[in-house]
Structure formats: C-alpha cells, structure tokens
Short mmCIF file of C-alpha atoms and ligand atoms in Angstrom, two decimals:
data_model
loop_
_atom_site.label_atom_id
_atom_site.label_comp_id
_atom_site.label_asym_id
_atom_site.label_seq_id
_atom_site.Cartn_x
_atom_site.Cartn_y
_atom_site.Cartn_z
CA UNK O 1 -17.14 -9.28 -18.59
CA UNK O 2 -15.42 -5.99 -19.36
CA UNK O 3 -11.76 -6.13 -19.53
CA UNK O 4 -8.89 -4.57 -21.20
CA UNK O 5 -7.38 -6.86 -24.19
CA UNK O 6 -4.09 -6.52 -25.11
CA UNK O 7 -0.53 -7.82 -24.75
CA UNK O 8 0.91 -7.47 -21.25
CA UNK O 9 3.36 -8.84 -19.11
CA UNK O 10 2.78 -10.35 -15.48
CA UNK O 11 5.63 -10.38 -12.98
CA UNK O 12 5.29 -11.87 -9.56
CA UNK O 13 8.98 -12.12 -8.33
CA UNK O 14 7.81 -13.32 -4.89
CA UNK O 15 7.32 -16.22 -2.69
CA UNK O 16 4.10 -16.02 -0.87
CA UNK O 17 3.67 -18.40 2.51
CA UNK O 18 0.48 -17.77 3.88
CA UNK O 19 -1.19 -19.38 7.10
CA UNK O 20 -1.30 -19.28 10.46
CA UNK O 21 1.82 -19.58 12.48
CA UNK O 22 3.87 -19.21 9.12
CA UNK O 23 6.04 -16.59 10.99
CA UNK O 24 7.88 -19.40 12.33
CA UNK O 25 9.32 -20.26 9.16
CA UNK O 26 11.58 -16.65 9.54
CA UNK O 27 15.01 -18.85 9.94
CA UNK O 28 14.29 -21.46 7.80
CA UNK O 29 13.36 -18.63 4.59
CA UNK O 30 16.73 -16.77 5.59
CA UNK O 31 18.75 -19.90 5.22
CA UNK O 32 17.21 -20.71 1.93
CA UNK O 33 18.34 -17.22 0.51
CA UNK O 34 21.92 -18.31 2.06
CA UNK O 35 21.68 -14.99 4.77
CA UNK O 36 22.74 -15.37 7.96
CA UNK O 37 22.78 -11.68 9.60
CA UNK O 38 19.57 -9.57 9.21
CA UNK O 39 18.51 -6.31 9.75
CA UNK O 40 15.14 -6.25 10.94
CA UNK O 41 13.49 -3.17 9.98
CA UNK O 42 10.36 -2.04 12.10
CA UNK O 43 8.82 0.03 14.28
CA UNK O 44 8.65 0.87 18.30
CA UNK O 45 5.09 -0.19 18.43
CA UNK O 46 5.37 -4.00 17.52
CA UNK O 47 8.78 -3.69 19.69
CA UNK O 48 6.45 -3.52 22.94
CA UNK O 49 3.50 -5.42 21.41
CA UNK O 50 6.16 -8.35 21.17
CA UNK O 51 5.90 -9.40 17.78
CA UNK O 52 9.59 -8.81 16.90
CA UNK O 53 10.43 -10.62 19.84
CA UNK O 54 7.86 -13.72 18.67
CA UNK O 55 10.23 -13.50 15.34
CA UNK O 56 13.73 -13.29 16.65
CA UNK O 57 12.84 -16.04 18.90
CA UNK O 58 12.27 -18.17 15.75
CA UNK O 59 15.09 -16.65 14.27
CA UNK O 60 17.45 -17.82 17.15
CA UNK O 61 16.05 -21.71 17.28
CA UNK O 62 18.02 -21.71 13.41
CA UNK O 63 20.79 -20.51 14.99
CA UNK O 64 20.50 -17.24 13.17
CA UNK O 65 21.56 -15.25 16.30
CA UNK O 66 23.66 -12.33 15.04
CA UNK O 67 20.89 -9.66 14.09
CA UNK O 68 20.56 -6.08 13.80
CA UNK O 69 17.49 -4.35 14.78
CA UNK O 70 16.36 -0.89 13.80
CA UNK O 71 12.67 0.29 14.94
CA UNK O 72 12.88 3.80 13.91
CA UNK O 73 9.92 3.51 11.47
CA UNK O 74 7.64 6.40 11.30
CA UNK O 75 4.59 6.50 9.20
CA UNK O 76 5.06 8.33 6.08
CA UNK O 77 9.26 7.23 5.95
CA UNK O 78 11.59 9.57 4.96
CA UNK O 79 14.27 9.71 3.21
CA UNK O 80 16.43 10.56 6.14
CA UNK O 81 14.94 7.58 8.12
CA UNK O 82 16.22 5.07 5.35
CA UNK O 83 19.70 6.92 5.53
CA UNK O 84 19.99 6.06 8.83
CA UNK O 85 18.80 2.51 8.63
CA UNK O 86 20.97 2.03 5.81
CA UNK O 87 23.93 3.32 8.24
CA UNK O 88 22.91 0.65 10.51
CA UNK O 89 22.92 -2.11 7.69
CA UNK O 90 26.49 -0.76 6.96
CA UNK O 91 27.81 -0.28 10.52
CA UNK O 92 26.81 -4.15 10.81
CA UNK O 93 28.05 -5.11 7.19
CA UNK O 94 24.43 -7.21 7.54
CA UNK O 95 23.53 -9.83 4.35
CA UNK O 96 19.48 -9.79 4.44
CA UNK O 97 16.79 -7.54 5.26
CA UNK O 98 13.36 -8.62 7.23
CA UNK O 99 10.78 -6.12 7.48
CA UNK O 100 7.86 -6.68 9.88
CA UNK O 101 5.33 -4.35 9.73
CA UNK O 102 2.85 -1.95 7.51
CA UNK O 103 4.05 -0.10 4.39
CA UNK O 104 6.40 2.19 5.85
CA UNK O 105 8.52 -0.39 7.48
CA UNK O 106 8.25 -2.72 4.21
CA UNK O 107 8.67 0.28 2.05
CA UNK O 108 12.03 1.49 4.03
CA UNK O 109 13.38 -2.31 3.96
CA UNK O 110 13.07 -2.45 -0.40
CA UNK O 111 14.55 1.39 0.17
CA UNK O 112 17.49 0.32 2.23
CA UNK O 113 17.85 -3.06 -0.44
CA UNK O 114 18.34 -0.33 -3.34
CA UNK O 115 20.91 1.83 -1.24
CA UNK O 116 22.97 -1.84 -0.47
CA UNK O 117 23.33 -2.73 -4.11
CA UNK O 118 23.79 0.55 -5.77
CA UNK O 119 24.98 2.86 -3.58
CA UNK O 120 23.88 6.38 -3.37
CA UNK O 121 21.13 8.35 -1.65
CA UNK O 122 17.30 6.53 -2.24
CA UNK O 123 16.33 10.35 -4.15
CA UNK O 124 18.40 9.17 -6.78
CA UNK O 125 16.28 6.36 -7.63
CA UNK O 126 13.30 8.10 -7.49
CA UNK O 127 10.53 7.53 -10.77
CA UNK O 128 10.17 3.71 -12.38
CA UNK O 129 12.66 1.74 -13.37
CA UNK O 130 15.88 3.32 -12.24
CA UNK O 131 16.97 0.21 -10.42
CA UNK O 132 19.34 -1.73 -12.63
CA UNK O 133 20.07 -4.99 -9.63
CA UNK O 134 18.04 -7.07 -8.30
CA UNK O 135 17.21 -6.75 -4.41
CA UNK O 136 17.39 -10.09 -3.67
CA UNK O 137 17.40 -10.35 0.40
CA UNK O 138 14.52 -9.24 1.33
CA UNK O 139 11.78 -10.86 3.48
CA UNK O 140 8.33 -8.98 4.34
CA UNK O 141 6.51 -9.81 6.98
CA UNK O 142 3.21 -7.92 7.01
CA UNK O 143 1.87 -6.70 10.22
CA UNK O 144 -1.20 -4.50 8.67
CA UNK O 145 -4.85 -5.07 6.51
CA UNK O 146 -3.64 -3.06 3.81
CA UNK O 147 -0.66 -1.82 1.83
CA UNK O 148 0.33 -5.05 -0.02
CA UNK O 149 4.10 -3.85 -0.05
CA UNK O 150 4.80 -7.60 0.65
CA UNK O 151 4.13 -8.11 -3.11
CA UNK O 152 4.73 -4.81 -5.10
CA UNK O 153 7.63 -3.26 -6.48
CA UNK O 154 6.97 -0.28 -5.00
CA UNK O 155 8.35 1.63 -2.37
CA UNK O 156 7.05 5.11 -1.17
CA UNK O 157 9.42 7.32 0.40
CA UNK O 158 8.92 11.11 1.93
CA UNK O 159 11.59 13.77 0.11
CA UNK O 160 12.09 16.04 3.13
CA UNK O 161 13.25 18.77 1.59
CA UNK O 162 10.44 18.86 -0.89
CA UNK O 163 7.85 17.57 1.18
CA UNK O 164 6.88 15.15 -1.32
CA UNK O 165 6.30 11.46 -1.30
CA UNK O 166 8.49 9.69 -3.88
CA UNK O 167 7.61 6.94 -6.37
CA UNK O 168 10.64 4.35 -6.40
CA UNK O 169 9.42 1.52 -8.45
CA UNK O 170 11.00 -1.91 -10.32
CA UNK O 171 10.50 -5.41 -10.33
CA UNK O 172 13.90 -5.78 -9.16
CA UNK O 173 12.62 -4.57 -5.68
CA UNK O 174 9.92 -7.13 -4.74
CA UNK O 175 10.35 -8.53 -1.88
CA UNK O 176 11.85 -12.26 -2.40
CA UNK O 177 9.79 -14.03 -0.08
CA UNK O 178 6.28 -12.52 1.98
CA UNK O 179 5.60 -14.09 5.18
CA UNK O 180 1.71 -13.57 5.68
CA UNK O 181 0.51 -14.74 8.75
CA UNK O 182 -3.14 -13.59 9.77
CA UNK O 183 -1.93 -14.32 13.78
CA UNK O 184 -0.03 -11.02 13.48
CA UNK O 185 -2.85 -8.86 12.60
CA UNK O 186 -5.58 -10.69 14.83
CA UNK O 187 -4.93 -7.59 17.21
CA UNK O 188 -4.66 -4.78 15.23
CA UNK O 189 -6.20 -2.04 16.74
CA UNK O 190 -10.00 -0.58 14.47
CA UNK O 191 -8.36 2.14 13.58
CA UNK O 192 -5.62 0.74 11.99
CA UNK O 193 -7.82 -1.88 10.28
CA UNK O 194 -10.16 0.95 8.98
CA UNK O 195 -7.28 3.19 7.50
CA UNK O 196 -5.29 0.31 6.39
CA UNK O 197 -8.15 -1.75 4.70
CA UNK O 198 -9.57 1.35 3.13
CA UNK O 199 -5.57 1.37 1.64
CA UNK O 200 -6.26 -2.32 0.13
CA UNK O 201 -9.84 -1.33 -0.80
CA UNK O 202 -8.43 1.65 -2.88
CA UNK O 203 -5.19 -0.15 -4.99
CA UNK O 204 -8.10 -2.59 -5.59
CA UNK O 205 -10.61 -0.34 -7.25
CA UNK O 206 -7.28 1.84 -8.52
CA UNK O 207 -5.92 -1.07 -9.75
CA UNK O 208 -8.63 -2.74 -11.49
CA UNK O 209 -9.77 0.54 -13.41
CA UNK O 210 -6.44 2.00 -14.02
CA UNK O 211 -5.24 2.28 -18.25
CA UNK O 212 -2.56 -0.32 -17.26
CA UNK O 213 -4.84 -2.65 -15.95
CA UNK O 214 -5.15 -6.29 -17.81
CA UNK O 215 -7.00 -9.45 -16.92
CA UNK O 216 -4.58 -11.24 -14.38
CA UNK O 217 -5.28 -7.38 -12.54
CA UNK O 218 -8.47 -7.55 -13.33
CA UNK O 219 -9.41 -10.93 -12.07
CA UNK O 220 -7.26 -10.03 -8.81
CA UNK O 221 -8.56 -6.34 -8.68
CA UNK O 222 -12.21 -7.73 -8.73
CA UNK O 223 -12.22 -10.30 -6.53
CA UNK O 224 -9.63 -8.30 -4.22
CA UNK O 225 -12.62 -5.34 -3.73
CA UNK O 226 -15.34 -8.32 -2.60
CA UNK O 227 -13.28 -9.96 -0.43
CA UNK O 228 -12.05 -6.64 1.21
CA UNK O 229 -15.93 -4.69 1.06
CA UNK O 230 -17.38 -8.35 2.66
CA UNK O 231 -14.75 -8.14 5.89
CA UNK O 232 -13.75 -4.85 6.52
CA UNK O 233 -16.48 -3.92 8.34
CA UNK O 234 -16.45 -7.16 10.49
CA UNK O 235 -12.80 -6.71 10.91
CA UNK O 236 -13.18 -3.42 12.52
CA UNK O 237 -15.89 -3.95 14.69
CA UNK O 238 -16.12 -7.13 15.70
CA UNK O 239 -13.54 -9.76 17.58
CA UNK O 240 -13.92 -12.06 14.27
CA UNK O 241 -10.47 -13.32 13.40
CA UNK O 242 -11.57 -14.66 9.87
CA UNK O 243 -12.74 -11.07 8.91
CA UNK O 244 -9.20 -9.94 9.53
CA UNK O 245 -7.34 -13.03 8.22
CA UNK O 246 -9.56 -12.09 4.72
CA UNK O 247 -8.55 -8.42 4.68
CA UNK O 248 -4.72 -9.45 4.92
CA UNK O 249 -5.62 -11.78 1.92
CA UNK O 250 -7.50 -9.14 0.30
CA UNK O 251 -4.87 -6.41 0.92
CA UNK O 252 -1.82 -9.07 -0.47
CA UNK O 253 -4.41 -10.04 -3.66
CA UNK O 254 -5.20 -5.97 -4.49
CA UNK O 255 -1.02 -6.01 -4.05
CA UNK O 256 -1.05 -7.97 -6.81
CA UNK O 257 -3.19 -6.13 -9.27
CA UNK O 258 -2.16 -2.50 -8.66
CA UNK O 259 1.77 -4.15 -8.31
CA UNK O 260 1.23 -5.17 -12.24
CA UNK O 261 -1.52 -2.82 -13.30
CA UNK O 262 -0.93 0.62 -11.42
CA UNK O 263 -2.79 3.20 -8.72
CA UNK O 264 -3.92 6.30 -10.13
CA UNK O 265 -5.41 9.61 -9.74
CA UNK O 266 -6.75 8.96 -5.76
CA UNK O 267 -2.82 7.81 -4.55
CA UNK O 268 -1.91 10.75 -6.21
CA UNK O 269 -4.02 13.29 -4.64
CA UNK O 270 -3.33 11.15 -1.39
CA UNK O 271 0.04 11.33 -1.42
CA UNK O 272 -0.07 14.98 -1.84
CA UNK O 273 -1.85 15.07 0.96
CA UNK O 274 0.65 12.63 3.00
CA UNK O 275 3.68 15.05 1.87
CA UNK O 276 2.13 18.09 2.73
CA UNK O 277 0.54 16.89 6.02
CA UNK O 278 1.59 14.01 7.07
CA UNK O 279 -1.90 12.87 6.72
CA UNK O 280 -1.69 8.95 7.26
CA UNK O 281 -1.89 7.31 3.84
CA UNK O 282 -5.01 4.78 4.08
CA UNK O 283 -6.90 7.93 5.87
CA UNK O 284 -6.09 10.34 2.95
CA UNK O 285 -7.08 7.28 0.09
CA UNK O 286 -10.48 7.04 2.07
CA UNK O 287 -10.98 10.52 1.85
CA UNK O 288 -10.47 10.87 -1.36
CA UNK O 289 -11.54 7.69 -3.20
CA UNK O 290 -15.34 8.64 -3.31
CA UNK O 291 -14.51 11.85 -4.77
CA UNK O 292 -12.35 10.47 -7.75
CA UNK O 293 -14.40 7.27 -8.14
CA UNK O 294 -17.41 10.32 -8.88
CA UNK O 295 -15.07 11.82 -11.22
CA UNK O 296 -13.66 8.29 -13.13
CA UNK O 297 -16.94 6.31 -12.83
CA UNK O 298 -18.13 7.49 -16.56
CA UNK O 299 -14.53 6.64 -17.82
CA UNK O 300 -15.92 2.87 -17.51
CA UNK O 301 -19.44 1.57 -16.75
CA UNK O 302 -19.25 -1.50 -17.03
CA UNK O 303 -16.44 -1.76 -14.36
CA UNK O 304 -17.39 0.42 -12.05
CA UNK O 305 -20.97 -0.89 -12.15
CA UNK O 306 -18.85 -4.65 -11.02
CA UNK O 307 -17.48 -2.11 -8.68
CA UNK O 308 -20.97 -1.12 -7.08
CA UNK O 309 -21.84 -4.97 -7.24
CA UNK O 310 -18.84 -6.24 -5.46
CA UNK O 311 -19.20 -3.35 -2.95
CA UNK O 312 -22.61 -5.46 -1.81
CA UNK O 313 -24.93 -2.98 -4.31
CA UNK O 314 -28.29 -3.90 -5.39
CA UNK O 315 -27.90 -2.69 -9.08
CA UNK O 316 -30.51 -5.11 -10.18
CA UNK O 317 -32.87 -3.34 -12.83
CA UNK O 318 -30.50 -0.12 -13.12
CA UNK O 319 -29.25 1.30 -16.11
CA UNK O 320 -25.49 0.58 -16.25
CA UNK O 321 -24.53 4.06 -15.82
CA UNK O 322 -26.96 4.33 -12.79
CA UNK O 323 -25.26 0.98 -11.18
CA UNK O 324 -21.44 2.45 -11.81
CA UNK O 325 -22.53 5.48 -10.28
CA UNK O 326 -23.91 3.68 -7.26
CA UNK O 327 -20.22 2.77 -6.41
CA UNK O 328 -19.66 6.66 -5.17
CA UNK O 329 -22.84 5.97 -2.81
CA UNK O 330 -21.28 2.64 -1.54
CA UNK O 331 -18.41 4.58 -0.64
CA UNK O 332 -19.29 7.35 1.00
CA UNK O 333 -21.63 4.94 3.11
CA UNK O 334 -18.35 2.63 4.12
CA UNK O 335 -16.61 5.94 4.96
CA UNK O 336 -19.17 6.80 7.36
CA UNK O 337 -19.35 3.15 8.81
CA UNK O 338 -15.81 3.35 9.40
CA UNK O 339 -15.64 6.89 11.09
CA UNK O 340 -13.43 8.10 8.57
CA UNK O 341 -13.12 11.73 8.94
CA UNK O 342 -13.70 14.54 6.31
CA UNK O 343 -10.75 16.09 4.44
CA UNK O 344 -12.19 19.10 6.88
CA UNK O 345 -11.45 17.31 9.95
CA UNK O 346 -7.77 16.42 9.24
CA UNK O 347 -4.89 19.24 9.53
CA UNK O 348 -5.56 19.76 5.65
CA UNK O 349 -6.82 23.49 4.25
CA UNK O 350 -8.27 25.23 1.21
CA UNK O 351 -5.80 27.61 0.88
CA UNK O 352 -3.63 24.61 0.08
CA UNK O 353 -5.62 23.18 -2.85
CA UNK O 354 -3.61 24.76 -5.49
CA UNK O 355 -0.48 23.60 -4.23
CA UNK O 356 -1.91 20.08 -3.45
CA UNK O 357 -3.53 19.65 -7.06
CA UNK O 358 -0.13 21.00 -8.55
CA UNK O 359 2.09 18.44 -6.58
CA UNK O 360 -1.15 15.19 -7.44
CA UNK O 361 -0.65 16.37 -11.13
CA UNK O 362 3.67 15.33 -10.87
CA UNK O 363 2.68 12.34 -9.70
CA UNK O 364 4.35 9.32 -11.42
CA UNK O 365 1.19 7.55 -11.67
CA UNK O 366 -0.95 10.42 -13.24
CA UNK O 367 -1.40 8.78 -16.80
CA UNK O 368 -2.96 5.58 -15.07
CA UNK O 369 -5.87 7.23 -14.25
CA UNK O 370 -8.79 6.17 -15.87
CA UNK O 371 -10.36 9.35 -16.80
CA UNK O 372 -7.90 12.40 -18.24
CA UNK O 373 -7.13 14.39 -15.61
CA UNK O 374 -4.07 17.29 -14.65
CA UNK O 375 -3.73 19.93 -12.55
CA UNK O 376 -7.16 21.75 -13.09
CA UNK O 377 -9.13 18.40 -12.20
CA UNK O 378 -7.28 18.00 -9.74
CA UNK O 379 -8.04 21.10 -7.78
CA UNK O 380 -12.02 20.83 -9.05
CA UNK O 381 -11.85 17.00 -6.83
CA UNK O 382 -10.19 18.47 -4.12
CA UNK O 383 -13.15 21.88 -4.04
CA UNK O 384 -15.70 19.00 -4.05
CA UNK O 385 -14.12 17.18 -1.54
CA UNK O 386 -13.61 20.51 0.84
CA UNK O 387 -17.05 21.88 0.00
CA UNK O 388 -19.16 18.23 0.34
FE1 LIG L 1 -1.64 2.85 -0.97
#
C-alpha cells in the first residue's frame, strides 16, 4: 500500500455518538458540558420539516427550557448572517451553541463560537490558525450526507464584500460533541443526497491524495471513498435507509481525513465558484472533481489507481497508470448517474474563468494539492471543464 511516511500529528477533539435515535441524547450532552441556554443555529427548512422541534422536545424533558433559536441559515453563509446570529447569542447572553443541519448551519455555529470567545468580526479570523481559545460549547447535529463539519476544524464563511468564501480553520473550533443520527437524514430529499454525498465523496478523494495527507487520513480517506461510491447511488434513488445511514458515516469518516490531512485544488476551484455564484458547494465539487482528478491522477498512481478500485473499477490486468486514470472515467459516469449538471448548465460563464482561476489560486488550501498547480492551471481545468 502506497502511503505517505512521515511524522504527523492526529487531532480528533470531538465526541462522536452515532446511532439511531441518538438525537435524544441533546439535553443530556448539554448538561455534561455544564450549558444550560442554547442557541440553536439552523435553517427554515428543518423548522417546518420538524426536526428542530423533535430536538427541543428532548431538550425540554432535561429541563433545558430557556433556548434561543435562530433559522436564518442560507446556503453558502455569510459573514453578515453570522453577525446577526452572533447578535442573537448576545441579545440572549446564551452559554452553548447546537447546530442542526448541513455545513452552512454547522459552519455558522463554530463561526458564531469564535466571535463569543474573542470578540471581533469572523473576517478577522480568516486563514489557519488565528484562533488562540478553544470553542468549547458546541454541539453538531448533522442533518446532511456530506460536509463532515461535525468533525473538522473548519468553517467556511462567504466575505460579502469580496465575494469570496473564507477559510477559518483551528483545532480549537471542532465541534465538542457530534450527534449523528442516520433517522435525521432518512428523508433527505435526492437532490440533496446527490450534491451533498458528492461533497463527502470529494474531501475523501481530496483528502486522501492531498501533500498533507498521512496514514490515519489515508486509512479513513480510503475506506471513506468505498463506503460513500457503494451507497450513494442507492441513497439517491432508492427508499433504502442503510444506503443513507452509510453515506452519513462515510461523509463523518472523509471529515476525518480531509479535517487532519487537507482538501485541495477541486474545493478551491469550487469555492470560487460558490463566491462568485452562489453555486451550491457539493454541486460545484461534482463539477469539478473529474476535471482535477484528470489533472492530479499522474501526481500519484498508485493512489489514484485504489481510487478507481474503491470507485467499483475493474482495473484487473491494467497498467497502473491506465487503472489511476480510470478514476476520471468512474467519475464522470457517477456524475451522470446522479444528474449532476455541467459547469454550462449552472449560472457560471467563460468570460469569468480568469477571475475564477485567479480567486482558486488565493485559496488557503492551494499547496495541498497533489499536483503543482497556480493560477494558469487553474484557468486550463476550468477551459476543459467549459469546453468538455
Ligand atoms: Fe466540501
């Protein structure tokens, strides 16, 4: 097995419950952190699909009834968004955070959790390791297949003025204890699960071919991209329950990987995309990922041939540059099983590429991809991905 030795470190701040019905725990996890007035941070969708109301419920039978909710999450948050919920956490002098959602809601809960302990606007904090105290209120419940925010120490926020999508990242942010409960994803809309799980699928392959990448990432990153390529298509199309329960697995294992190893050149192209159009994130990673994975496969055979494999390849009897290139043909085939649409059939244009390669190339995570690459590659993936 190919994998990257050298000294690393390994951080997993978090406590992860999962299994069914392990939402009800909620009151029980704030009391053990001491809290006793949350803010619940979420959106207006899983307001009227009644899962906040399944939580608060539980919330209330510990006698945790004083709680704040805000459900102004948009996709793509922005930094005014986690102003305002910040406002609220303030107005409320709350002592705990509990997101329940996908990454923008779990991503604007570590957000608010910076803005609590130091003060500030969230810009400030924007790159790795500018956080100097440890967030250490926060519970994530996970209502999507597939951003693994539960367990990373990252948080993605949208600069408004800039249009850009900002890289906050530090241990010190994890969440302190992930809820995962495959009950609140067992009706996700096929949409979501498509663009989400294509999300997971990507910090997986990211993750496990990234420079940072190590053999706890590896051994998660691998086993993350089976798991996810086995389900996904069952949990999009079909009613099976275990399909989805293994893509919230899948999405909280590839958390783990890319959390310690890193994402790399197709989250930065992707978020480019997100900050210029609002493009929804797991949409933009599908789009993409065949594209770089064309550019990065020679960067690493022998991993992107496991790749191919894990992606439910036949590479038996190929070369192993012929089986790592076979991963670009597994992927453009899920793409197209999934309905994802072309970068041509989203609001995106050529005119743009130049300013979309130039913002992928400031990207915080540039030097993790596998394969050099800057602003000239860049714009060459994102002609190939126009013109294909
Ligand atoms: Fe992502």
């Amino acid at each position: 097995m190919k994998t990257n030795m050298k000294n690393f470190d390994f951080i997993l701040p978090t406590k992860i419950r999962f299994g069914y019905e392990i939402y009800k725990e909620i009151g029980k996890e704030v009391k053990e952190l001491g809290r006793s007035k949350p803010i619940i941070i979420t959106d207006k969708g899983l307001i009227s699909a009644g899962v906040v109301d399944k939580i608060t419920k539980k919330l209330e039978e510990e006698g945790i009834k004083e709680y704040v909710i805000f459900d102004s999450i948009e996709p793509n948050p922005k930094d005014i968004t986690v102003q305002k919920a910040y406002e609220e956490a303030k107005r409320y002098s709350v002592d705990c955070l509990i997101a329940i959602g996908g990454g923008s809601s779990m991503d604007t809960a570590k957000a608010v959790g910076v803005l609590m302990t130091h003060g500030g606007i969230i810009n400030d904090y924007e790159g790795l390791n500018k956080i100097t105290k440890s967030i250490d209120n926060l519970i994530a419940i996970p209502t999507t297949v597939g951003t693994g925010s539960e367990v990373t120490f990252w948080s993605v926020i949208t600069d408004t003025n800039r249009h850009y999508k900002m890289s906050i990242g530090s241990p010190l942010i994890a969440p302190k204890t992930a809820l995962v409960d495959p009950l609140l994803v067992e009706s996700l809309p096929s949409k979501i699960v498509a663009s989400t799980g294509m999300d997971a699928l990507t910090h997986a392959i990211e993750g496990y071919t990234c420079t940072l990448s190590e053999p706890i990432t590896d051994a998660c990153g691998i086993f993350a991209i089976k798991m996810l390529a086995e389900n996904i298509r069952d949990a999009v199309y079909t009613d099976s329950v275990d399909a989805k329960a293994k893509m919230l697995l899948g999405s909280l294992i590839a958390g783990i990987c890319f959390g310690n190893s890193d994402i790399a050149g197709v989250h930065c192209m992707a978020e480019a995309l997100g900050g210029l159009y609002d493009t929804p994130h797991g949409i933009a990673n599908a789009i993409l990922l065949p594209f770089v994975v064309e550019y990065n496969f020679v960067s690493d055979i022998d991993k992107f041939a496991e790749i191919a494999k894990a992606l439910g390849e036949n590479i038996d009897g190929m070369s192993v540059r012929d089986a790592a290139y076979q991963s670009v043909a597994a992927l453009k085939k899920l793409n197209k099983d999934l309905m994802i649409p072309t970068i041509n059939e989203i609001d995106a244009k050529i005119e743009d590429i130049e300013e979309l390669a130039k913002r992928a190339s400031v990207n915080v995570s540039v030097g993790s991809n596998p394969r050099s690459v800057g602003e000239a590659e860049f714009l060459q993936i994102f002609k190939r991905a126009f013109e294909a």
